[in-house]
Amino acid sequence: MYQKAFYILGGKDFDFKDGSLLNIIQFLKIGLPEAMLYEAARLMGLNKKHVILLIGKASGSTSLKSGCRLSPNQSERMLMIIEVLAQAEEYYGNNAAALKWLNTPNLQLYNETPLNYLDTVMGVKLVLEELNKLSHGMTA
């Protein structure tokens, strides 16, 4: 859980060999470094402020102090969003096609883009469900 997203964001310094939930929770409590926020924005073709809005802004602002770490909730949300991107890239074959899908209105999502649903945990689950349906040939 979250290992793939962590490595996609450039993470190298955490040992995921013990994939227990307790280990992952301890990892999340440390918080992801701010640099991973910039990498997520780059990968998703978004600006930093948009990513902050997706992961849940802290204390009403759309900025972070330089060199700070994300909160546990922000860290988990960002890893979930990057897992969505990774699954879309796996299905569509590359980042550009995955981003096109994430930014295209989808009839199954009330004609909103999948990206619009990534600001809540339930929305992430819904988008992952849509990707899962696609990967199993359920297009309608």
mmCIF file of N, CA and C in Angstrom:
data_model
loop_
_atom_site.group_PDB
_atom_site.id
_atom_site.type_symbol
_atom_site.label_atom_id
_atom_site.label_comp_id
_atom_site.label_asym_id
_atom_site.label_seq_id
_atom_site.Cartn_x
_atom_site.Cartn_y
_atom_site.Cartn_z
ATOM 1 N N MET A 1 0.848 -1.186 0.000
ATOM 2 C CA MET A 1 0.000 0.000 0.000
ATOM 3 C C MET A 1 0.891 1.245 0.000
ATOM 4 N N TYR A 2 0.757 2.077 -0.993
ATOM 5 C CA TYR A 2 1.437 3.360 -1.160
ATOM 6 C C TYR A 2 2.898 3.271 -1.585
ATOM 7 N N GLN A 3 3.495 2.076 -1.593
ATOM 8 C CA GLN A 3 4.899 1.974 -1.962
ATOM 9 C C GLN A 3 5.151 2.527 -3.359
ATOM 10 N N LYS A 4 4.314 2.121 -4.312
ATOM 11 C CA LYS A 4 4.498 2.547 -5.698
ATOM 12 C C LYS A 4 4.452 4.071 -5.798
ATOM 13 N N ALA A 5 3.455 4.678 -5.174
ATOM 14 C CA ALA A 5 3.319 6.135 -5.223
ATOM 15 C C ALA A 5 4.521 6.814 -4.575
ATOM 16 N N PHE A 6 4.992 6.282 -3.465
ATOM 17 C CA PHE A 6 6.144 6.854 -2.771
ATOM 18 C C PHE A 6 7.365 6.866 -3.679
ATOM 19 N N TYR A 7 7.612 5.764 -4.356
ATOM 20 C CA TYR A 7 8.766 5.687 -5.244
ATOM 21 C C TYR A 7 8.585 6.551 -6.488
ATOM 22 N N ILE A 8 7.363 6.655 -7.005
ATOM 23 C CA ILE A 8 7.087 7.530 -8.145
ATOM 24 C C ILE A 8 7.420 8.978 -7.795
ATOM 25 N N LEU A 9 7.152 9.356 -6.557
ATOM 26 C CA LEU A 9 7.424 10.723 -6.103
ATOM 27 C C LEU A 9 8.899 10.950 -5.755
ATOM 28 N N GLY A 10 9.708 9.936 -5.970
ATOM 29 C CA GLY A 10 11.137 10.091 -5.731
ATOM 30 C C GLY A 10 11.605 9.604 -4.375
ATOM 31 N N GLY A 11 10.740 8.950 -3.628
ATOM 32 C CA GLY A 11 11.113 8.459 -2.306
ATOM 33 C C GLY A 11 12.101 7.314 -2.380
ATOM 34 N N LYS A 12 13.059 7.337 -1.474
ATOM 35 C CA LYS A 12 14.071 6.295 -1.452
ATOM 36 C C LYS A 12 14.429 5.866 -0.031
ATOM 37 N N ASP A 13 14.114 6.679 0.936
ATOM 38 C CA ASP A 13 14.668 6.473 2.273
ATOM 39 C C ASP A 13 13.737 5.749 3.257
ATOM 40 N N PHE A 14 12.727 5.070 2.770
ATOM 41 C CA PHE A 14 11.843 4.336 3.689
ATOM 42 C C PHE A 14 11.763 2.887 3.254
ATOM 43 N N ASP A 15 11.879 1.991 4.187
ATOM 44 C CA ASP A 15 11.882 0.559 3.909
ATOM 45 C C ASP A 15 10.459 0.030 4.023
ATOM 46 N N PHE A 16 9.889 -0.346 2.889
ATOM 47 C CA PHE A 16 8.530 -0.876 2.861
ATOM 48 C C PHE A 16 8.502 -2.396 2.949
ATOM 49 N N LYS A 17 9.622 -3.029 3.321
ATOM 50 C CA LYS A 17 9.641 -4.493 3.373
ATOM 51 C C LYS A 17 8.595 -5.022 4.334
ATOM 52 N N ASP A 18 8.415 -4.324 5.436
ATOM 53 C CA ASP A 18 7.359 -4.695 6.378
ATOM 54 C C ASP A 18 6.128 -3.898 5.974
ATOM 55 N N GLY A 19 5.249 -4.506 5.200
ATOM 56 C CA GLY A 19 4.074 -3.805 4.692
ATOM 57 C C GLY A 19 2.917 -3.783 5.656
ATOM 58 N N SER A 20 3.192 -3.965 6.945
ATOM 59 C CA SER A 20 2.109 -3.980 7.917
ATOM 60 C C SER A 20 1.470 -2.598 8.019
ATOM 61 N N LEU A 21 0.213 -2.584 8.389
ATOM 62 C CA LEU A 21 -0.485 -1.309 8.546
ATOM 63 C C LEU A 21 0.184 -0.434 9.593
ATOM 64 N N LEU A 22 0.685 -1.029 10.669
ATOM 65 C CA LEU A 22 1.359 -0.233 11.694
ATOM 66 C C LEU A 22 2.589 0.467 11.129
ATOM 67 N N ASN A 23 3.338 -0.232 10.308
ATOM 68 C CA ASN A 23 4.525 0.354 9.683
ATOM 69 C C ASN A 23 4.119 1.512 8.774
ATOM 70 N N ILE A 24 3.090 1.316 7.972
ATOM 71 C CA ILE A 24 2.644 2.357 7.049
ATOM 72 C C ILE A 24 2.113 3.567 7.817
ATOM 73 N N ILE A 25 1.381 3.331 8.884
ATOM 74 C CA ILE A 25 0.861 4.441 9.690
ATOM 75 C C ILE A 25 2.012 5.245 10.294
ATOM 76 N N GLN A 26 3.026 4.564 10.807
ATOM 77 C CA GLN A 26 4.187 5.260 11.356
ATOM 78 C C GLN A 26 4.871 6.096 10.277
ATOM 79 N N PHE A 27 4.970 5.535 9.085
ATOM 80 C CA PHE A 27 5.552 6.252 7.952
ATOM 81 C C PHE A 27 4.738 7.517 7.652
ATOM 82 N N LEU A 28 3.415 7.393 7.603
ATOM 83 C CA LEU A 28 2.565 8.539 7.286
ATOM 84 C C LEU A 28 2.660 9.623 8.357
ATOM 85 N N LYS A 29 2.839 9.225 9.596
ATOM 86 C CA LYS A 29 2.932 10.206 10.684
ATOM 87 C C LYS A 29 4.168 11.092 10.558
ATOM 88 N N ILE A 30 5.198 10.590 9.897
ATOM 89 C CA ILE A 30 6.389 11.396 9.659
ATOM 90 C C ILE A 30 6.065 12.527 8.685
ATOM 91 N N GLY A 31 5.217 12.225 7.699
ATOM 92 C CA GLY A 31 4.825 13.211 6.690
ATOM 93 C C GLY A 31 5.788 13.232 5.528
ATOM 94 N N LEU A 32 5.254 13.413 4.339
ATOM 95 C CA LEU A 32 6.084 13.492 3.136
ATOM 96 C C LEU A 32 6.775 14.849 3.076
ATOM 97 N N PRO A 33 7.980 14.889 2.520
ATOM 98 C CA PRO A 33 8.665 16.183 2.373
ATOM 99 C C PRO A 33 7.996 17.044 1.308
ATOM 100 N N GLU A 34 8.154 18.337 1.462
ATOM 101 C CA GLU A 34 7.567 19.305 0.534
ATOM 102 C C GLU A 34 7.988 19.039 -0.910
ATOM 103 N N ALA A 35 9.189 18.550 -1.127
ATOM 104 C CA ALA A 35 9.676 18.293 -2.489
ATOM 105 C C ALA A 35 8.756 17.330 -3.236
ATOM 106 N N MET A 36 8.128 16.415 -2.516
ATOM 107 C CA MET A 36 7.226 15.464 -3.169
ATOM 108 C C MET A 36 5.962 16.149 -3.669
ATOM 109 N N LEU A 37 5.592 17.241 -3.046
ATOM 110 C CA LEU A 37 4.450 18.027 -3.510
ATOM 111 C C LEU A 37 4.750 18.606 -4.894
ATOM 112 N N TYR A 38 5.955 19.118 -5.060
ATOM 113 C CA TYR A 38 6.353 19.666 -6.361
ATOM 114 C C TYR A 38 6.417 18.573 -7.418
ATOM 115 N N GLU A 39 6.903 17.404 -7.039
ATOM 116 C CA GLU A 39 6.975 16.288 -7.982
ATOM 117 C C GLU A 39 5.573 15.832 -8.378
ATOM 118 N N ALA A 40 4.656 15.779 -7.421
ATOM 119 C CA ALA A 40 3.268 15.405 -7.728
ATOM 120 C C ALA A 40 2.661 16.409 -8.702
ATOM 121 N N ALA A 41 2.895 17.689 -8.467
ATOM 122 C CA ALA A 41 2.369 18.721 -9.358
ATOM 123 C C ALA A 41 2.929 18.539 -10.765
ATOM 124 N N ARG A 42 4.225 18.279 -10.862
ATOM 125 C CA ARG A 42 4.854 18.083 -12.171
ATOM 126 C C ARG A 42 4.251 16.881 -12.895
ATOM 127 N N LEU A 43 4.121 15.776 -12.181
ATOM 128 C CA LEU A 43 3.595 14.551 -12.786
ATOM 129 C C LEU A 43 2.155 14.709 -13.252
ATOM 130 N N MET A 44 1.398 15.515 -12.528
ATOM 131 C CA MET A 44 -0.021 15.672 -12.846
ATOM 132 C C MET A 44 -0.307 16.872 -13.747
ATOM 133 N N GLY A 45 0.723 17.610 -14.100
ATOM 134 C CA GLY A 45 0.524 18.771 -14.957
ATOM 135 C C GLY A 45 -0.273 19.867 -14.272
ATOM 136 N N LEU A 46 -0.111 19.979 -12.959
ATOM 137 C CA LEU A 46 -0.850 20.968 -12.169
ATOM 138 C C LEU A 46 0.129 21.919 -11.496
ATOM 139 N N ASN A 47 -0.386 23.026 -10.994
ATOM 140 C CA ASN A 47 0.476 23.864 -10.175
ATOM 141 C C ASN A 47 0.383 23.408 -8.714
ATOM 142 N N LYS A 48 1.324 23.853 -7.918
ATOM 143 C CA LYS A 48 1.412 23.428 -6.515
ATOM 144 C C LYS A 48 0.123 23.747 -5.746
ATOM 145 N N LYS A 49 -0.462 24.897 -6.003
ATOM 146 C CA LYS A 49 -1.680 25.290 -5.281
ATOM 147 C C LYS A 49 -2.827 24.322 -5.553
ATOM 148 N N HIS A 50 -2.933 23.845 -6.802
ATOM 149 C CA HIS A 50 -3.999 22.897 -7.137
ATOM 150 C C HIS A 50 -3.792 21.586 -6.380
ATOM 151 N N VAL A 51 -2.550 21.130 -6.307
ATOM 152 C CA VAL A 51 -2.273 19.893 -5.566
ATOM 153 C C VAL A 51 -2.582 20.082 -4.086
ATOM 154 N N ILE A 52 -2.237 21.229 -3.538
ATOM 155 C CA ILE A 52 -2.545 21.504 -2.126
ATOM 156 C C ILE A 52 -4.051 21.459 -1.894
ATOM 157 N N LEU A 53 -4.818 21.996 -2.837
ATOM 158 C CA LEU A 53 -6.278 21.936 -2.703
ATOM 159 C C LEU A 53 -6.772 20.491 -2.753
ATOM 160 N N LEU A 54 -6.160 19.663 -3.610
ATOM 161 C CA LEU A 54 -6.568 18.261 -3.709
ATOM 162 C C LEU A 54 -6.259 17.477 -2.431
ATOM 163 N N ILE A 55 -5.122 17.753 -1.825
ATOM 164 C CA ILE A 55 -4.716 16.965 -0.647
ATOM 165 C C ILE A 55 -5.267 17.531 0.654
ATOM 166 N N GLY A 56 -5.891 18.687 0.585
ATOM 167 C CA GLY A 56 -6.473 19.287 1.779
ATOM 168 C C GLY A 56 -5.551 20.353 2.334
ATOM 169 N N LYS A 57 -5.926 21.578 2.105
ATOM 170 C CA LYS A 57 -5.086 22.682 2.568
ATOM 171 C C LYS A 57 -5.151 22.797 4.081
ATOM 172 N N ALA A 58 -4.055 23.190 4.646
ATOM 173 C CA ALA A 58 -3.974 23.359 6.096
ATOM 174 C C ALA A 58 -4.243 24.812 6.456
ATOM 175 N N SER A 59 -5.000 25.018 7.470
ATOM 176 C CA SER A 59 -5.285 26.334 8.055
ATOM 177 C C SER A 59 -5.646 27.416 7.036
ATOM 178 N N GLY A 60 -6.446 27.055 6.050
ATOM 179 C CA GLY A 60 -7.012 28.035 5.143
ATOM 180 C C GLY A 60 -6.111 28.632 4.093
ATOM 181 N N SER A 61 -4.883 28.142 3.946
ATOM 182 C CA SER A 61 -4.015 28.720 2.921
ATOM 183 C C SER A 61 -3.659 27.682 1.871
ATOM 184 N N THR A 62 -3.139 28.169 0.761
ATOM 185 C CA THR A 62 -2.703 27.255 -0.295
ATOM 186 C C THR A 62 -1.190 27.345 -0.454
ATOM 187 N N SER A 63 -0.500 27.520 0.667
ATOM 188 C CA SER A 63 0.959 27.535 0.622
ATOM 189 C C SER A 63 1.498 26.712 1.784
ATOM 190 N N LEU A 64 2.728 26.309 1.651
ATOM 191 C CA LEU A 64 3.423 25.583 2.704
ATOM 192 C C LEU A 64 4.718 26.314 2.999
ATOM 193 N N LYS A 65 5.178 26.228 4.239
ATOM 194 C CA LYS A 65 6.472 26.800 4.575
ATOM 195 C C LYS A 65 7.557 25.999 3.872
ATOM 196 N N SER A 66 8.548 26.694 3.391
ATOM 197 C CA SER A 66 9.639 26.031 2.686
ATOM 198 C C SER A 66 10.326 25.017 3.592
ATOM 199 N N GLY A 67 10.549 23.821 3.049
ATOM 200 C CA GLY A 67 11.252 22.780 3.790
ATOM 201 C C GLY A 67 10.401 22.005 4.775
ATOM 202 N N CYS A 68 9.114 22.291 4.835
ATOM 203 C CA CYS A 68 8.269 21.605 5.801
ATOM 204 C C CYS A 68 7.841 20.231 5.280
ATOM 205 N N ARG A 69 7.164 19.485 6.137
ATOM 206 C CA ARG A 69 6.626 18.183 5.751
ATOM 207 C C ARG A 69 5.104 18.296 5.710
ATOM 208 N N LEU A 70 4.496 17.473 4.875
ATOM 209 C CA LEU A 70 3.043 17.436 4.816
ATOM 210 C C LEU A 70 2.499 16.771 6.071
ATOM 211 N N SER A 71 1.267 17.078 6.406
ATOM 212 C CA SER A 71 0.623 16.425 7.553
ATOM 213 C C SER A 71 0.381 14.956 7.195
ATOM 214 N N PRO A 72 0.116 14.120 8.186
ATOM 215 C CA PRO A 72 -0.201 12.717 7.880
ATOM 216 C C PRO A 72 -1.375 12.576 6.906
ATOM 217 N N ASN A 73 -2.434 13.353 7.102
ATOM 218 C CA ASN A 73 -3.592 13.271 6.198
ATOM 219 C C ASN A 73 -3.240 13.739 4.793
ATOM 220 N N GLN A 74 -2.496 14.830 4.689
ATOM 221 C CA GLN A 74 -2.088 15.320 3.373
ATOM 222 C C GLN A 74 -1.183 14.306 2.687
ATOM 223 N N SER A 75 -0.287 13.706 3.450
ATOM 224 C CA SER A 75 0.630 12.708 2.891
ATOM 225 C C SER A 75 -0.137 11.519 2.341
ATOM 226 N N GLU A 76 -1.090 11.021 3.113
ATOM 227 C CA GLU A 76 -1.869 9.869 2.670
ATOM 228 C C GLU A 76 -2.698 10.206 1.439
ATOM 229 N N ARG A 77 -3.316 11.380 1.443
ATOM 230 C CA ARG A 77 -4.133 11.785 0.295
ATOM 231 C C ARG A 77 -3.276 11.917 -0.958
ATOM 232 N N MET A 78 -2.077 12.496 -0.818
ATOM 233 C CA MET A 78 -1.225 12.647 -1.989
ATOM 234 C C MET A 78 -0.792 11.286 -2.523
ATOM 235 N N LEU A 79 -0.467 10.364 -1.644
ATOM 236 C CA LEU A 79 -0.088 9.027 -2.089
ATOM 237 C C LEU A 79 -1.258 8.331 -2.774
ATOM 238 N N MET A 80 -2.465 8.529 -2.272
ATOM 239 C CA MET A 80 -3.646 7.939 -2.906
ATOM 240 C C MET A 80 -3.840 8.507 -4.313
ATOM 241 N N ILE A 81 -3.660 9.801 -4.466
ATOM 242 C CA ILE A 81 -3.838 10.447 -5.767
ATOM 243 C C ILE A 81 -2.780 9.954 -6.753
ATOM 244 N N ILE A 82 -1.561 9.804 -6.286
ATOM 245 C CA ILE A 82 -0.496 9.324 -7.176
ATOM 246 C C ILE A 82 -0.734 7.858 -7.530
ATOM 247 N N GLU A 83 -1.333 7.088 -6.629
ATOM 248 C CA GLU A 83 -1.707 5.704 -6.964
ATOM 249 C C GLU A 83 -2.746 5.704 -8.091
ATOM 250 N N VAL A 84 -3.674 6.656 -8.077
ATOM 251 C CA VAL A 84 -4.651 6.779 -9.163
ATOM 252 C C VAL A 84 -3.920 7.073 -10.469
ATOM 253 N N LEU A 85 -3.008 8.036 -10.422
ATOM 254 C CA LEU A 85 -2.243 8.375 -11.623
ATOM 255 C C LEU A 85 -1.476 7.158 -12.139
ATOM 256 N N ALA A 86 -0.851 6.416 -11.238
ATOM 257 C CA ALA A 86 -0.079 5.232 -11.634
ATOM 258 C C ALA A 86 -0.977 4.183 -12.286
ATOM 259 N N GLN A 87 -2.156 3.983 -11.729
ATOM 260 C CA GLN A 87 -3.080 3.002 -12.302
ATOM 261 C C GLN A 87 -3.577 3.466 -13.664
ATOM 262 N N ALA A 88 -3.836 4.768 -13.802
ATOM 263 C CA ALA A 88 -4.270 5.306 -15.099
ATOM 264 C C ALA A 88 -3.149 5.167 -16.127
ATOM 265 N N GLU A 89 -1.917 5.428 -15.716
ATOM 266 C CA GLU A 89 -0.781 5.269 -16.629
ATOM 267 C C GLU A 89 -0.626 3.809 -17.043
ATOM 268 N N GLU A 90 -0.836 2.909 -16.104
ATOM 269 C CA GLU A 90 -0.743 1.483 -16.418
ATOM 270 C C GLU A 90 -1.799 1.088 -17.444
ATOM 271 N N TYR A 91 -3.008 1.589 -17.272
ATOM 272 C CA TYR A 91 -4.089 1.246 -18.197
ATOM 273 C C TYR A 91 -3.885 1.910 -19.564
ATOM 274 N N TYR A 92 -3.582 3.206 -19.559
ATOM 275 C CA TYR A 92 -3.490 3.956 -20.814
ATOM 276 C C TYR A 92 -2.109 3.898 -21.472
ATOM 277 N N GLY A 93 -1.115 3.444 -20.754
ATOM 278 C CA GLY A 93 0.199 3.239 -21.357
ATOM 279 C C GLY A 93 1.226 4.334 -21.155
ATOM 280 N N ASN A 94 0.787 5.534 -20.798
ATOM 281 C CA ASN A 94 1.761 6.604 -20.558
ATOM 282 C C ASN A 94 1.113 7.743 -19.773
ATOM 283 N N ASN A 95 1.962 8.651 -19.309
ATOM 284 C CA ASN A 95 1.496 9.760 -18.477
ATOM 285 C C ASN A 95 0.558 10.686 -19.231
ATOM 286 N N ALA A 96 0.896 11.027 -20.472
ATOM 287 C CA ALA A 96 0.070 11.971 -21.242
ATOM 288 C C ALA A 96 -1.354 11.446 -21.435
ATOM 289 N N ALA A 97 -1.473 10.176 -21.775
ATOM 290 C CA ALA A 97 -2.803 9.593 -21.974
ATOM 291 C C ALA A 97 -3.568 9.500 -20.655
ATOM 292 N N ALA A 98 -2.860 9.194 -19.586
ATOM 293 C CA ALA A 98 -3.500 9.129 -18.269
ATOM 294 C C ALA A 98 -4.020 10.508 -17.857
ATOM 295 N N LEU A 99 -3.206 11.533 -18.078
ATOM 296 C CA LEU A 99 -3.636 12.894 -17.738
ATOM 297 C C LEU A 99 -4.813 13.333 -18.593
ATOM 298 N N LYS A 100 -4.813 12.930 -19.852
ATOM 299 C CA LYS A 100 -5.958 13.262 -20.719
ATOM 300 C C LYS A 100 -7.227 12.647 -20.142
ATOM 301 N N TRP A 101 -7.161 11.381 -19.723
ATOM 302 C CA TRP A 101 -8.332 10.724 -19.130
ATOM 303 C C TRP A 101 -8.754 11.429 -17.842
ATOM 304 N N LEU A 102 -7.792 11.769 -16.992
ATOM 305 C CA LEU A 102 -8.117 12.431 -15.726
ATOM 306 C C LEU A 102 -8.775 13.792 -15.932
ATOM 307 N N ASN A 103 -8.498 14.429 -17.060
ATOM 308 C CA ASN A 103 -9.015 15.773 -17.326
ATOM 309 C C ASN A 103 -10.165 15.810 -18.326
ATOM 310 N N THR A 104 -10.682 14.637 -18.686
ATOM 311 C CA THR A 104 -11.794 14.560 -19.640
ATOM 312 C C THR A 104 -13.097 14.243 -18.899
ATOM 313 N N PRO A 105 -14.159 15.031 -19.155
ATOM 314 C CA PRO A 105 -15.440 14.710 -18.511
ATOM 315 C C PRO A 105 -15.851 13.264 -18.800
ATOM 316 N N ASN A 106 -16.400 12.628 -17.777
ATOM 317 C CA ASN A 106 -16.730 11.202 -17.827
ATOM 318 C C ASN A 106 -18.215 11.037 -17.511
ATOM 319 N N LEU A 107 -18.944 10.386 -18.409
ATOM 320 C CA LEU A 107 -20.376 10.193 -18.192
ATOM 321 C C LEU A 107 -20.674 9.440 -16.902
ATOM 322 N N GLN A 108 -19.820 8.481 -16.543
ATOM 323 C CA GLN A 108 -20.025 7.701 -15.322
ATOM 324 C C GLN A 108 -19.856 8.557 -14.067
ATOM 325 N N LEU A 109 -19.228 9.716 -14.214
ATOM 326 C CA LEU A 109 -18.983 10.616 -13.081
ATOM 327 C C LEU A 109 -19.815 11.894 -13.223
ATOM 328 N N TYR A 110 -21.033 11.724 -13.714
ATOM 329 C CA TYR A 110 -21.957 12.852 -13.924
ATOM 330 C C TYR A 110 -21.332 13.927 -14.800
ATOM 331 N N ASN A 111 -20.586 13.483 -15.799
ATOM 332 C CA ASN A 111 -19.944 14.349 -16.776
ATOM 333 C C ASN A 111 -18.933 15.314 -16.163
ATOM 334 N N GLU A 112 -18.351 14.926 -15.043
ATOM 335 C CA GLU A 112 -17.245 15.680 -14.464
ATOM 336 C C GLU A 112 -15.962 14.929 -14.739
ATOM 337 N N THR A 113 -14.842 15.602 -14.594
ATOM 338 C CA THR A 113 -13.564 14.935 -14.830
ATOM 339 C C THR A 113 -13.197 14.087 -13.614
ATOM 340 N N PRO A 114 -12.488 12.988 -13.831
ATOM 341 C CA PRO A 114 -12.008 12.209 -12.686
ATOM 342 C C PRO A 114 -11.176 13.070 -11.731
ATOM 343 N N LEU A 115 -10.394 14.009 -12.271
ATOM 344 C CA LEU A 115 -9.571 14.884 -11.430
ATOM 345 C C LEU A 115 -10.413 15.636 -10.402
ATOM 346 N N ASN A 116 -11.632 16.017 -10.781
ATOM 347 C CA ASN A 116 -12.503 16.753 -9.856
ATOM 348 C C ASN A 116 -12.908 15.929 -8.640
ATOM 349 N N TYR A 117 -12.761 14.620 -8.713
ATOM 350 C CA TYR A 117 -13.153 13.751 -7.599
ATOM 351 C C TYR A 117 -11.984 13.397 -6.685
ATOM 352 N N LEU A 118 -10.790 13.817 -7.032
ATOM 353 C CA LEU A 118 -9.626 13.392 -6.258
ATOM 354 C C LEU A 118 -9.395 14.205 -4.986
ATOM 355 N N ASP A 119 -10.308 15.098 -4.657
ATOM 356 C CA ASP A 119 -10.131 15.899 -3.439
ATOM 357 C C ASP A 119 -10.778 15.269 -2.207
ATOM 358 N N THR A 120 -11.378 14.089 -2.362
ATOM 359 C CA THR A 120 -11.915 13.360 -1.204
ATOM 360 C C THR A 120 -11.486 11.901 -1.299
ATOM 361 N N VAL A 121 -11.433 11.248 -0.165
ATOM 362 C CA VAL A 121 -11.067 9.831 -0.139
ATOM 363 C C VAL A 121 -12.092 9.012 -0.911
ATOM 364 N N MET A 122 -13.366 9.298 -0.723
ATOM 365 C CA MET A 122 -14.402 8.565 -1.450
ATOM 366 C C MET A 122 -14.301 8.821 -2.954
ATOM 367 N N GLY A 123 -13.941 10.036 -3.326
ATOM 368 C CA GLY A 123 -13.752 10.352 -4.733
ATOM 369 C C GLY A 123 -12.597 9.572 -5.338
ATOM 370 N N VAL A 124 -11.510 9.454 -4.594
ATOM 371 C CA VAL A 124 -10.365 8.651 -5.059
ATOM 372 C C VAL A 124 -10.805 7.205 -5.267
ATOM 373 N N LYS A 125 -11.563 6.681 -4.310
ATOM 374 C CA LYS A 125 -12.046 5.300 -4.427
ATOM 375 C C LYS A 125 -12.948 5.141 -5.647
ATOM 376 N N LEU A 126 -13.797 6.128 -5.899
ATOM 377 C CA LEU A 126 -14.688 6.084 -7.056
ATOM 378 C C LEU A 126 -13.901 6.081 -8.360
ATOM 379 N N VAL A 127 -12.891 6.932 -8.461
ATOM 380 C CA VAL A 127 -12.075 7.005 -9.674
ATOM 381 C C VAL A 127 -11.297 5.701 -9.865
ATOM 382 N N LEU A 128 -10.766 5.136 -8.778
ATOM 383 C CA LEU A 128 -10.080 3.844 -8.872
ATOM 384 C C LEU A 128 -11.044 2.755 -9.344
ATOM 385 N N GLU A 129 -12.275 2.832 -8.871
ATOM 386 C CA GLU A 129 -13.306 1.878 -9.301
ATOM 387 C C GLU A 129 -13.562 2.001 -10.804
ATOM 388 N N GLU A 130 -13.611 3.229 -11.302
ATOM 389 C CA GLU A 130 -13.812 3.447 -12.737
ATOM 390 C C GLU A 130 -12.648 2.882 -13.539
ATOM 391 N N LEU A 131 -11.433 3.096 -13.059
ATOM 392 C CA LEU A 131 -10.257 2.535 -13.733
ATOM 393 C C LEU A 131 -10.280 1.012 -13.706
ATOM 394 N N ASN A 132 -10.705 0.466 -12.599
ATOM 395 C CA ASN A 132 -10.808 -0.985 -12.479
ATOM 396 C C ASN A 132 -11.826 -1.546 -13.475
ATOM 397 N N LYS A 133 -12.954 -0.854 -13.609
ATOM 398 C CA LYS A 133 -13.960 -1.276 -14.591
ATOM 399 C C LYS A 133 -13.378 -1.261 -16.007
ATOM 400 N N LEU A 134 -12.660 -0.186 -16.313
ATOM 401 C CA LEU A 134 -12.043 -0.087 -17.641
ATOM 402 C C LEU A 134 -11.065 -1.233 -17.882
ATOM 403 N N SER A 135 -10.270 -1.536 -16.879
ATOM 404 C CA SER A 135 -9.257 -2.596 -17.046
ATOM 405 C C SER A 135 -9.894 -3.973 -17.197
ATOM 406 N N HIS A 136 -11.169 -4.094 -16.788
ATOM 407 C CA HIS A 136 -11.872 -5.367 -16.951
ATOM 408 C C HIS A 136 -12.870 -5.324 -18.116
ATOM 409 N N GLY A 137 -12.723 -4.301 -18.964
ATOM 410 C CA GLY A 137 -13.536 -4.237 -20.176
ATOM 411 C C GLY A 137 -14.931 -3.697 -19.997
ATOM 412 N N MET A 138 -15.242 -3.109 -18.860
ATOM 413 C CA MET A 138 -16.574 -2.553 -18.619
ATOM 414 C C MET A 138 -16.555 -1.067 -18.949
ATOM 415 N N THR A 139 -16.842 -0.739 -20.178
ATOM 416 C CA THR A 139 -16.748 0.659 -20.607
ATOM 417 C C THR A 139 -18.054 1.436 -20.516
ATOM 418 N N ALA A 140 -19.146 0.774 -20.264
ATOM 419 C CA ALA A 140 -20.423 1.491 -20.185
ATOM 420 C C ALA A 140 -21.080 1.286 -18.854
#
